[in-house]
Amino acid sequence: MPYLRVALDVPLPRLFDYRLDIATSADIGRRVVVPFGTRRLVGVVLEIVEQPDYDVAAIKSAEAVLDDMPALSPALLGLFRFCADYYQHPIGQVLHTALPTRFRDSTVFRVAEALRYVAVDSAGLLTSLPKRAALQLRLAKLLAIPRNEAELRAAGGTAWKTVQAWLEAGLVVAQVVQVAPGVAAQGPQLNGEQAEAVAAISTSEGFAAFLLNGITGSGKTEVYLNAIAAVLARGQQALVLVPEINLTPQLEGRFRQRFPGVDIVSLNSGVADGERAAGWVRAARGEAGIVLGTRLAVFTPAPGLGLIVVDEEHDASFKQQDGLRYSARDVAVYRARQAGIPIVLGSATPSLESWQNAESGRYRRLHLGLRAVAGAQPPTLRLVSTKRQPLSEGIHASTLAAIRERLERGEQSLVFLNRRGYAPVMHCGECGWMAACTRCSARMTVHLRERQLRCHHCGEEDGLPRVCPGCGNQDMKPLGQGTQRLEDMLAEHFPKARVLRIDRDSTRRKGSFETALNAVHAGEVDILVGTQMLAKGHDFPNLTLVAVIGADNGLYSADFRASERLYAQLVQVAGRAGRADKPGEVLLQTDFPEHPLYQALLADDYAAFAAGELAERKLAGFPPFLYQAVLRAEANQLDEALGYLRNAIHLAPASDAVTVWDPVAASMMRLASRERGQLLVQSTARTRLMAFLSEWMLALRAQKPTKVRWALDVDPLEL
């Protein structure tokens, strides 16, 4: 009788043994339903043994083996084990995170096989049709090669009924898809830099990591598309990761246009659970040629994987901040190495970790320095000094003049402010009171139109107070700027202009973001007001001016990554200007025009900026020259959290290669009514740090449960 070793969604880093005495077999990588205490859980079989490690009499039986999804491959299970070991997370919870929601419980979810339809005799079918039957003639031509249902339905209103009739008559047959077809539509002519990049990627053998460093508008997506076309032509699959859900629809549209016959699976949080599970299964069967998704898509099974692309690889959104705290970019690199295939990391402003890997020879850097559209030039960047200058609601007179000039020319402007709401805080000028969140160490943002104060960290909401709670003053004022206030000011200053605000508040309803983008492309908007949602990936041909407000806020941060993030953000938003044949201009308002970061932007020299930042980090002892992990703890009181962390230090193994720092309060000490502390450990040797963490986690997990919640964050982005 075989015994199954099953990974379960429980916070224990071990497998659990079960008997298999039901009349069915179980494979490694297959889901099973098992009893666990008083519960029934779904787990994944990781091992099958003849003799268990425990008393046979105490081992319970598995209740069911589920075969509605393909068994997870040894390679994919190896990826999950790597994540469990590297991020010090229980293997069962890693698997639970990676599986689609529909496969996390015992409900059976079957996905029909993907079919393609083709005419038995296309030429004969064409000659048999009346010449006036335009739709039928069009269908007959389409069916000369295998087509999927969506393509045939798109041919016309009654097209699918016609195909079904031909199926019944035997004129058309349905074929089960075995491999993704590799036919690509013709794309634009590549320039020399793009062609060299595609050739390097497509001719590489085995594992190779390419850092595609291209200025905004240089055509990185075309490089991706051409490299993917070569992969599909070999009957292989491609995995494409994007940092945010808002970038997916636009990119998906380009992919579907370029690869009309390829099954493209889109996996992100905006896709319904059933559709997501179906796409996951089609990828696992090898039916889907391209998997396009956000960070969780890195775990999608793809037996014929031939290429991985990580777009905007520097983006912090690739790092999961709770549960399994993984970096999708780093996991993607490991997966490419595991599979022996190339990976392309694309960015106009690569992360300094990736840049250092290219400098040291671990990655190969491919540079795109020209704009892809013929005649398009990078925008002109100009610093607008606001020091001791009169401002109109935070906007300089020269910025307003530049917007007016675009309005007169019929061109569009983007005013960028990475702070939503009307104002950052409600303030009393008499006693100094400021509206603070009762659940977080943060101010409440003013949302004037909704007459609300809102915490952007925990979601707490409250009405606007009529009088100051501190002194009773009735003359309270919103302090600072947000996108709502900026929108109102611009609408008042330019009454005939069509002003549109795009931020998380204005695009809450499903489809509202796409509707807003369509309005911009249709020329129905003169002035855009937006946050970082608009900073990357969007192409507005008629947008020729970008005005950046409030960038100086990024200079005050104690985070050593603040300069890197600000530089990347400014480059991304600047790249929205002048992407077609119209010259673009970027105005950056600042009190510190002489700051080295702004001077590096003026010189348009990311290499020099990166070299300077890396030199500082090496001198100060920061990543990528050492490796870090943070033990985070939260409790009802800060003393409890810090007490737990002090006890954790005593449990840490002795190591000369690892530095353990004293526990401190988190930068945001209070979040959602819980108080938080953290403990930093670091080492110049990754292997030494990993060995230290493995031993430390064993000791911490052996402790009795407490009211303190704790978690380990390996390679943290936030300290």
XYZ file of C-alpha atoms in Angstrom:
719
model
C 0.000 0.000 0.000
C 1.560 3.331 -1.027
C 1.716 6.225 1.405
C 1.362 9.806 0.249
C 3.374 12.728 1.589
C 1.176 15.739 1.154
C 1.836 19.490 1.356
C -1.035 21.299 3.102
C -1.975 24.947 3.562
C -0.872 25.117 7.196
C 1.910 27.219 8.792
C 4.177 24.206 9.325
C 7.244 23.558 7.124
C 6.670 19.808 6.715
C 4.737 17.190 4.762
C 1.957 14.978 6.156
C 1.585 11.222 5.580
C -1.687 9.611 4.401
C -2.688 6.141 3.273
C -4.042 5.600 -0.191
C -6.559 2.799 0.222
C -9.176 4.088 -2.207
C -9.612 2.452 -5.589
C -7.538 4.938 -7.537
C -3.935 5.923 -8.040
C -2.230 9.204 -7.198
C 0.680 10.800 -8.972
C 3.229 13.197 -7.554
C 1.938 16.708 -8.201
C -1.712 15.647 -8.006
C -4.281 17.273 -5.674
C -5.825 15.148 -2.934
C -8.519 15.702 -0.314
C -7.412 14.643 3.157
C -8.684 14.899 6.753
C -6.720 17.281 8.985
C -8.021 17.437 12.516
C -11.673 18.369 12.224
C -11.196 19.854 8.758
C -10.997 18.528 5.210
C -8.107 20.127 3.312
C -6.856 20.009 -0.244
C -3.151 19.274 -0.548
C -0.638 18.337 -3.210
C 1.212 15.010 -3.275
C 4.972 15.656 -3.207
C 6.234 12.158 -2.426
C 4.983 8.550 -2.573
C 6.703 6.075 -0.245
C 6.279 2.421 0.686
C 7.121 2.898 4.348
C 6.031 5.991 6.343
C 8.082 7.612 9.118
C 5.211 7.337 11.612
C 3.155 4.589 13.219
C 1.041 3.091 10.453
C -1.950 2.768 12.773
C -2.018 6.527 13.356
C -2.009 7.431 9.659
C -5.351 8.469 8.183
C -6.577 7.734 4.675
C -6.823 10.189 1.830
C -10.476 10.752 0.939
C -10.192 11.579 -2.761
C -7.730 12.124 -5.589
C -8.652 15.067 -7.826
C -7.759 14.811 -11.503
C -9.414 17.961 -12.870
C -6.092 19.725 -13.418
C -2.814 18.356 -14.821
C -0.411 17.065 -12.193
C 2.241 19.636 -11.315
C 5.485 18.806 -13.104
C 8.741 17.960 -11.279
C 10.223 21.228 -12.591
C 7.372 23.305 -11.182
C 7.504 21.464 -7.859
C 11.236 22.213 -7.814
C 10.425 25.907 -8.268
C 8.018 25.777 -5.322
C 10.631 24.055 -3.148
C 13.139 26.767 -4.045
C 10.643 29.451 -2.959
C 9.932 27.595 0.278
C 13.653 27.317 1.070
C 14.755 30.767 -0.062
C 11.860 32.765 1.392
C 11.616 30.522 4.482
C 7.925 29.825 3.896
C 6.082 26.504 4.472
C 5.927 24.495 1.237
C 2.179 23.871 1.603
C 1.480 27.599 1.804
C 3.739 28.226 -1.191
C 1.642 25.781 -3.225
C -1.596 27.288 -1.929
C -0.404 30.731 -3.054
C 0.614 29.502 -6.496
C -2.577 27.568 -7.333
C -5.588 29.410 -8.801
C -8.399 30.012 -6.286
C -10.643 27.390 -7.939
C -8.059 24.676 -7.191
C -7.567 25.567 -3.533
C -10.644 23.644 -2.345
C -12.209 20.267 -3.067
C -14.637 21.520 -5.711
C -13.980 19.824 -9.047
C -13.361 22.313 -11.876
C -12.948 20.724 -15.298
C -11.673 22.659 -18.311
C -12.706 21.479 -21.765
C -9.932 20.783 -24.246
C -9.107 23.662 -26.577
C -10.264 23.055 -30.135
C -9.350 24.437 -33.533
C -11.642 24.181 -36.562
C -10.491 23.581 -40.146
C -12.202 22.808 -43.459
C -11.789 19.256 -44.791
C -11.499 20.673 -48.330
C -11.190 24.457 -48.254
C -11.011 24.879 -52.042
C -14.008 22.616 -52.592
C -16.012 24.449 -49.931
C -15.248 27.800 -51.560
C -16.394 26.681 -55.023
C -19.626 25.208 -53.631
C -20.770 28.491 -52.055
C -22.913 31.138 -53.779
C -20.874 34.175 -54.835
C -23.261 36.479 -52.961
C -22.775 34.642 -49.634
C -20.061 37.023 -48.437
C -19.963 35.786 -44.838
C -19.785 32.128 -45.831
C -17.051 32.850 -48.376
C -15.082 34.737 -45.720
C -15.479 31.808 -43.314
C -14.366 29.285 -45.918
C -11.179 31.292 -46.531
C -10.527 31.533 -42.785
C -10.994 27.782 -42.372
C -8.182 27.021 -44.798
C -6.042 26.859 -41.642
C -7.104 25.838 -38.118
C -8.973 28.629 -36.290
C -10.303 28.940 -32.756
C -13.905 29.729 -31.864
C -13.218 33.391 -31.034
C -11.687 34.059 -34.464
C -14.627 32.444 -36.245
C -17.258 34.255 -34.175
C -15.516 37.548 -34.994
C -16.159 36.977 -38.713
C -19.830 37.992 -38.387
C -23.117 37.683 -36.527
C -24.189 34.217 -37.756
C -20.672 32.900 -38.384
C -20.617 30.429 -35.481
C -24.012 28.920 -36.444
C -22.689 28.400 -39.972
C -19.556 26.662 -38.678
C -21.678 24.366 -36.486
C -23.814 23.451 -39.493
C -20.671 22.626 -41.495
C -19.410 20.530 -38.583
C -22.597 18.441 -38.643
C -22.339 18.078 -42.420
C -18.720 16.897 -42.178
C -17.364 19.852 -44.150
C -15.408 21.101 -41.119
C -13.614 19.083 -38.430
C -12.581 20.002 -34.869
C -9.007 19.304 -33.784
C -7.664 19.170 -30.237
C -4.828 21.673 -29.873
C -1.527 19.948 -29.220
C 0.919 22.852 -29.445
C 0.400 26.569 -29.822
C 0.565 27.626 -33.475
C 3.430 29.967 -34.230
C 2.094 32.309 -36.885
C 2.850 35.996 -36.268
C 1.400 38.939 -38.166
C 3.802 41.367 -39.771
C 5.062 44.042 -37.400
C 6.847 47.332 -38.035
C 10.369 47.342 -39.421
C 12.935 47.071 -36.628
C 15.763 49.565 -36.374
C 19.343 48.373 -36.018
C 19.395 48.345 -32.209
C 16.126 46.417 -31.995
C 17.240 43.886 -34.609
C 20.512 43.267 -32.747
C 18.636 42.739 -29.477
C 16.176 40.267 -31.068
C 19.030 38.353 -32.708
C 20.940 38.099 -29.422
C 17.903 36.764 -27.560
C 16.700 34.408 -30.297
C 20.085 32.803 -30.975
C 21.058 32.294 -27.336
C 21.396 28.702 -26.163
C 20.551 27.528 -22.677
C 20.077 29.951 -19.806
C 20.898 33.575 -20.541
C 19.725 36.697 -18.719
C 19.376 39.821 -20.871
C 18.908 43.282 -19.391
C 17.085 45.227 -22.113
C 17.854 48.829 -21.160
C 15.941 51.115 -23.534
C 14.813 54.701 -23.232
C 11.055 55.242 -23.056
C 9.582 54.947 -26.552
C 12.544 52.923 -27.860
C 10.358 49.954 -28.808
C 11.152 47.412 -26.091
C 7.739 45.804 -26.668
C 8.616 45.186 -30.329
C 11.757 43.389 -29.195
C 9.602 41.220 -26.909
C 7.132 40.473 -29.715
C 9.810 39.468 -32.206
C 11.649 37.297 -29.683
C 8.353 35.619 -28.741
C 7.534 35.034 -32.431
C 10.758 33.028 -32.753
C 9.831 30.975 -29.684
C 6.314 30.254 -30.964
C 7.700 29.248 -34.342
C 9.578 26.470 -32.539
C 6.330 25.294 -30.911
C 7.345 26.612 -27.481
C 5.576 28.846 -24.956
C 6.386 32.325 -23.640
C 5.712 33.823 -20.202
C 5.389 37.622 -20.003
C 5.189 39.398 -16.644
C 4.027 42.994 -16.174
C 4.066 44.843 -12.831
C 0.498 46.171 -12.703
C -2.943 45.074 -13.848
C -3.479 48.442 -15.575
C -0.741 47.614 -18.092
C -2.249 44.248 -19.022
C -5.163 45.235 -21.349
C -3.035 47.493 -23.564
C -0.238 44.924 -23.846
C -2.707 42.077 -24.358
C -4.275 43.993 -27.250
C -0.911 44.317 -28.982
C -0.142 40.641 -28.435
C -3.492 39.471 -29.818
C -3.070 41.702 -32.858
C 0.403 40.325 -33.536
C -0.429 36.660 -32.807
C -4.025 36.208 -34.050
C -3.974 32.400 -34.041
C -2.277 31.913 -30.695
C -4.103 31.089 -27.467
C -3.075 33.927 -25.133
C -3.865 33.490 -21.447
C -4.218 36.621 -19.312
C -3.727 36.066 -15.569
C -4.233 38.922 -13.123
C -6.491 39.892 -10.238
C -9.027 41.426 -12.623
C -9.754 38.071 -14.282
C -12.635 36.025 -12.842
C -11.618 32.954 -10.817
C -13.086 30.485 -13.302
C -11.463 32.145 -16.302
C -8.150 32.326 -14.476
C -8.260 28.621 -13.585
C -9.191 27.705 -17.171
C -6.280 29.727 -18.551
C -3.934 28.140 -16.026
C -5.007 24.646 -17.167
C -4.653 25.536 -20.871
C -1.115 26.732 -20.184
C -0.381 23.520 -18.235
C -1.580 21.421 -21.183
C 0.636 23.332 -23.592
C -2.376 24.745 -25.451
C -1.677 28.388 -24.599
C 1.259 29.832 -26.487
C 1.605 32.989 -24.387
C 0.926 33.564 -20.693
C 0.613 37.265 -19.861
C 0.124 38.307 -16.271
C 1.139 40.075 -13.104
C 3.513 38.671 -10.454
C 1.533 35.515 -9.517
C 1.678 34.374 -13.169
C 5.354 33.468 -12.608
C 4.096 30.175 -11.106
C 1.962 29.218 -14.132
C 2.810 25.736 -15.471
C 4.115 25.738 -19.048
C 5.649 22.434 -20.210
C 7.036 23.982 -23.409
C 8.416 27.171 -21.883
C 11.001 28.751 -24.183
C 11.261 32.394 -23.052
C 10.433 34.592 -20.052
C 9.980 38.361 -20.328
C 9.765 40.683 -17.308
C 8.626 44.141 -18.411
C 9.490 47.143 -16.184
C 11.668 44.789 -14.160
C 12.591 47.533 -11.687
C 9.008 47.963 -10.483
C 8.366 47.361 -6.769
C 4.999 45.750 -7.642
C 6.854 42.532 -8.484
C 7.542 42.089 -4.760
C 4.736 40.509 -2.719
C 4.390 42.297 0.627
C 2.454 39.690 2.641
C 2.113 35.920 2.913
C 4.784 34.421 0.665
C 6.969 37.531 0.316
C 8.540 36.618 -3.014
C 9.991 38.732 -5.812
C 8.401 37.623 -9.090
C 11.391 39.005 -11.004
C 13.892 36.989 -8.991
C 11.730 33.843 -9.122
C 11.468 34.310 -12.904
C 15.269 34.421 -13.201
C 15.544 31.224 -11.152
C 12.861 29.557 -13.288
C 14.681 30.498 -16.497
C 17.932 29.084 -15.098
C 16.109 25.925 -13.998
C 14.567 25.456 -17.467
C 17.739 26.417 -19.365
C 16.034 29.194 -21.354
C 16.626 32.927 -21.918
C 14.972 35.626 -19.829
C 14.613 39.281 -20.833
C 14.413 41.940 -18.121
C 13.248 45.195 -19.702
C 13.374 48.714 -18.267
C 14.333 52.282 -19.091
C 15.651 52.533 -15.522
C 16.779 49.070 -14.386
C 16.925 48.250 -10.708
C 20.411 48.765 -9.327
C 20.524 45.057 -8.469
C 20.005 44.150 -12.125
C 22.372 46.895 -13.287
C 25.090 45.540 -10.989
C 24.466 42.031 -12.342
C 25.026 43.391 -15.854
C 28.159 45.268 -14.760
C 29.572 42.095 -13.187
C 28.809 39.985 -16.282
C 25.991 37.871 -14.825
C 23.513 39.505 -17.212
C 24.089 40.713 -20.768
C 23.016 44.308 -21.321
C 21.216 45.226 -24.550
C 20.836 48.980 -25.078
C 18.124 50.792 -27.051
C 19.006 54.493 -27.275
C 16.775 55.552 -30.174
C 13.026 56.157 -30.258
C 11.241 53.532 -32.330
C 8.958 55.931 -34.233
C 10.833 57.529 -37.136
C 11.402 61.213 -36.451
C 10.413 60.981 -32.771
C 12.887 62.598 -30.395
C 13.217 62.269 -26.616
C 11.369 65.079 -24.836
C 13.161 68.218 -23.734
C 13.502 68.355 -19.946
C 13.424 71.715 -18.188
C 13.703 72.399 -14.465
C 11.316 75.069 -13.173
C 12.652 76.590 -9.961
C 9.872 77.197 -7.440
C 12.110 78.457 -4.643
C 10.599 81.657 -3.250
C 8.337 81.895 -6.316
C 4.598 82.723 -6.260
C 2.563 79.633 -7.107
C -1.068 79.198 -8.064
C -2.255 76.157 -6.062
C 1.267 74.769 -6.364
C 1.693 75.436 -10.104
C 4.275 77.881 -11.451
C 3.216 80.584 -13.924
C 5.528 79.200 -16.624
C 3.897 75.768 -16.246
C 0.449 77.301 -16.727
C 1.732 79.194 -19.763
C 3.057 75.952 -21.287
C -0.320 74.246 -20.761
C -2.102 77.210 -22.397
C 0.248 76.964 -25.375
C -0.680 73.276 -25.862
C -4.368 74.099 -25.649
C -3.957 76.690 -28.407
C -2.163 74.119 -30.579
C -4.778 71.411 -29.947
C -2.282 69.196 -28.093
C -2.637 67.380 -24.783
C -0.889 67.961 -21.459
C -0.327 65.710 -18.457
C 0.029 67.226 -14.992
C 1.586 64.567 -12.772
C 1.177 64.555 -8.996
C 1.677 61.285 -7.163
C -0.769 62.100 -4.377
C -4.473 61.390 -4.742
C -7.290 63.067 -2.857
C -7.886 66.809 -2.467
C -5.177 67.513 0.117
C -2.842 65.394 2.286
C -4.243 66.694 5.560
C -6.935 68.824 7.231
C -5.259 71.438 9.447
C -6.302 73.888 12.144
C -4.291 77.094 12.014
C -5.181 78.032 15.597
C -4.016 75.024 17.619
C -2.102 73.031 14.964
C -4.457 70.003 15.025
C -4.194 67.704 12.017
C -6.628 64.922 11.113
C -4.922 61.625 11.952
C -6.040 58.046 11.416
C -7.036 56.356 14.679
C -5.811 52.997 13.366
C -2.518 53.987 11.696
C 0.487 56.250 12.192
C -0.660 58.373 9.268
C -2.613 61.495 8.423
C -6.100 61.284 6.939
C -6.301 62.520 3.350
C -8.995 65.080 2.517
C -11.507 64.014 -0.166
C -13.475 67.236 -0.471
C -16.081 66.170 -3.048
C -17.108 63.191 -0.942
C -16.863 65.343 2.238
C -14.626 62.660 3.711
C -11.322 62.069 5.450
C -9.783 58.823 4.238
C -6.732 56.810 5.298
C -4.923 55.538 2.216
C -3.208 52.812 4.260
C -6.040 50.980 6.032
C -9.124 52.429 4.297
C -10.582 54.051 7.437
C -13.077 56.804 6.549
C -14.627 59.672 8.509
C -16.693 62.752 7.700
C -15.094 66.192 7.462
C -15.258 67.839 10.900
C -17.191 71.117 11.041
C -15.060 72.458 13.881
C -11.603 71.633 15.158
C -11.773 68.792 17.703
C -8.863 70.399 19.521
C -10.033 74.000 20.022
C -13.415 74.398 18.347
C -12.067 76.626 15.555
C -14.470 76.695 12.594
C -11.902 77.926 10.069
C -10.012 74.756 9.240
C -8.238 74.395 5.911
C -6.960 71.556 3.737
C -3.164 71.672 3.667
C -1.104 70.685 0.639
C -2.096 69.312 -2.722
C -3.749 66.251 -4.156
C -4.986 65.351 -7.627
C -8.582 66.437 -6.874
C -7.438 69.921 -5.848
C -5.208 70.154 -8.909
C -8.091 69.097 -11.160
C -10.359 71.794 -9.694
C -7.705 74.478 -10.044
C -6.966 73.634 -13.703
C -10.674 73.485 -14.574
C -11.096 76.945 -13.040
C -7.979 78.374 -14.713
C -8.840 76.897 -18.150
C -12.660 76.890 -18.198
C -12.900 75.770 -21.845
C -10.438 72.906 -21.451
C -11.565 69.323 -20.964
C -9.804 68.162 -17.783
C -9.720 64.484 -16.802
C -8.306 63.057 -13.575
C -7.039 59.464 -13.579
C -6.103 57.965 -10.219
C -7.196 55.075 -8.032
C -10.213 57.033 -6.759
C -11.542 58.004 -10.199
C -11.105 54.492 -11.657
C -12.652 52.359 -8.910
C -15.473 51.012 -11.061
C -14.717 48.139 -13.399
C -13.880 49.321 -16.904
C -13.536 52.986 -15.876
C -9.775 53.011 -16.438
C -10.112 51.672 -19.993
C -12.925 54.178 -20.682
C -10.698 57.034 -19.521
C -7.787 55.880 -21.708
C -10.094 55.602 -24.722
C -11.241 59.192 -24.137
C -7.608 60.354 -24.162
C -6.846 58.472 -27.383
C -10.026 59.797 -28.999
C -8.907 63.397 -28.385
C -11.733 64.058 -25.918
C -9.304 65.263 -23.212
C -7.101 68.368 -23.222
C -5.486 68.163 -19.783
C -4.795 64.943 -17.895
C -4.237 64.986 -14.148
C -2.831 61.746 -12.829
C -0.715 59.695 -10.473
C 1.765 56.881 -11.127
C -1.055 54.928 -12.824
C -0.204 57.004 -15.905
C 3.560 56.974 -15.511
C 4.386 53.872 -17.519
C 3.379 51.817 -20.498
C 0.840 54.228 -22.000
C 1.245 55.754 -25.442
C -0.589 59.035 -26.100
C 0.488 60.339 -29.553
C -0.999 63.824 -29.071
C 0.429 64.379 -25.581
C 3.358 66.796 -25.878
C 3.690 68.290 -22.388
C 4.297 66.635 -19.017
C 4.399 68.860 -15.930
C 5.616 67.182 -12.735
C 4.415 68.676 -9.435
C 5.677 67.714 -5.971
C 8.668 65.620 -7.044
C 10.767 67.059 -4.203
C 8.827 64.925 -1.700
C 10.861 61.945 -2.894
C 14.114 63.631 -1.843
C 13.225 63.704 1.859
C 12.873 59.953 2.427
C 15.153 58.049 4.797
C 14.846 54.998 2.500
C 18.149 54.366 0.705
C 16.172 53.337 -2.400
C 14.269 56.656 -2.563
C 16.546 58.271 -5.177
C 16.434 55.189 -7.389
C 12.629 55.090 -7.228
C 12.236 58.822 -7.861
C 14.585 58.743 -10.849
C 12.691 55.789 -12.342
C 9.327 57.434 -11.774
C 10.401 60.722 -13.358
C 11.912 58.991 -16.388
C 8.745 56.944 -16.848
C 6.355 59.880 -16.647
C 8.628 62.034 -18.820
C 8.471 59.318 -21.455
C 4.756 59.985 -21.981
C 5.619 63.251 -23.806
C 6.302 63.434 -27.530
C 6.130 59.726 -28.348
C 5.007 60.293 -31.959
C 6.358 62.854 -34.446
C 5.470 65.852 -32.273
C 8.253 67.201 -30.026
C 7.655 66.755 -26.317
C 8.568 68.868 -23.308
C 8.827 67.963 -19.627
C 8.648 70.620 -16.925
C 9.838 69.534 -13.507
C 8.954 71.929 -10.701
C 11.487 71.888 -7.870
C 12.923 73.935 -5.026
C 16.292 72.224 -5.602
C 17.230 72.516 -9.307
C 20.893 71.958 -8.449
C 20.224 68.528 -6.839
C 22.455 65.773 -8.379
C 19.420 63.620 -9.188
C 17.810 66.348 -11.282
C 21.126 67.134 -12.939
C 21.479 63.463 -13.918
C 17.988 63.608 -15.421
C 18.946 66.693 -17.430
C 22.001 64.879 -18.793
C 19.819 61.818 -19.632
C 22.601 59.562 -18.379
C 21.214 56.677 -16.353
C 24.569 54.890 -16.454
C 26.225 57.793 -14.618
C 23.366 57.986 -12.121
C 23.555 54.232 -11.468
C 27.338 54.351 -11.079
C 27.048 57.125 -8.486
C 24.287 55.377 -6.547
C 26.147 52.050 -6.554
C 29.337 53.718 -5.325
C 27.409 55.252 -2.416
C 25.731 51.955 -1.560
C 29.011 50.075 -1.623
C 30.557 52.624 0.700
C 27.547 52.584 3.055
C 27.084 48.807 2.969
C 23.681 48.518 1.284
C 22.261 46.080 -1.299
C 23.265 44.889 -3.835
C 26.618 44.640 -2.023
C 25.113 42.752 0.886
C 21.992 40.671 1.496
C 19.218 41.436 3.952
C 16.216 39.921 5.672
C 13.769 41.571 8.071
C 11.890 39.813 10.841
C 8.640 41.739 11.277
C 6.352 41.447 14.307
C 3.008 43.036 15.124
C 0.878 43.061 18.261
C -1.719 45.141 20.068
C 1.084 47.043 21.828
C 4.510 47.974 20.479
C 6.251 46.666 23.613
C 4.847 43.194 22.895
C 6.175 43.225 19.340
C 9.614 44.518 20.398
C 9.729 42.025 23.266
C 9.134 39.169 20.838
C 11.931 40.430 18.588
C 14.363 40.758 21.519
C 13.604 37.149 22.428
C 14.151 36.167 18.775
C 17.702 37.559 18.976
C 18.492 35.119 21.811
C 17.299 32.248 19.589
C 19.446 33.311 16.643
C 22.410 31.023 15.856
C 25.888 32.427 16.377
C 27.491 33.549 13.111
C 30.446 35.808 12.426
C 29.161 36.321 8.853
C 25.722 37.655 9.824
C 24.935 40.937 11.580
C 21.793 41.082 13.737
C 20.606 44.614 14.511
C 18.524 45.700 17.491
C 14.722 45.699 17.063
C 13.080 49.048 16.283
C 9.592 50.336 15.554
C 8.563 50.062 11.896
C 8.607 53.258 9.825
C 4.797 53.162 10.022
C 4.548 51.976 13.597
C 0.750 51.558 13.685
C -1.240 50.037 10.826
C -4.881 48.909 11.009
C -4.853 49.064 14.843
C -1.787 46.837 15.164
C 1.618 48.111 16.302
C 4.679 46.906 14.460
C 8.363 46.374 15.068
C 11.139 44.924 12.961
C 14.581 43.385 13.204
C 17.180 43.596 10.424
C 19.749 40.903 9.688
C 22.315 41.166 6.917
C 25.406 39.527 5.483
C 27.858 39.995 2.625
C 27.425 36.304 1.733
C 24.020 35.117 0.526
C 24.730 31.448 1.306
C 25.750 32.315 4.878
C 22.585 34.353 5.365
C 20.403 31.528 3.996
C 21.997 28.986 6.329
C 21.523 31.362 9.274
C 17.856 31.969 8.423
C 17.082 28.257 8.036
C 18.416 27.457 11.500
C 16.815 30.551 13.030
C 13.367 29.802 11.594
C 13.465 26.282 13.049
C 14.065 27.761 16.493
C 11.349 30.411 16.114
C 8.740 27.924 14.900
C 9.502 25.639 17.835
C 8.329 28.332 20.262
C 4.882 28.231 21.819
C 2.230 30.286 19.968
C 1.851 33.884 21.120
C -0.461 36.777 20.360
C 2.347 38.328 18.329
C 2.129 37.770 14.576
C 5.508 37.546 12.883
C 6.867 37.022 9.396
C 10.240 36.956 7.678
C 10.866 39.143 4.630
C 13.905 38.058 2.574
C 15.366 40.709 0.246
C 13.010 43.395 1.591
C 12.220 46.492 -0.448
C 10.920 48.412 2.564
C 12.742 48.889 5.865
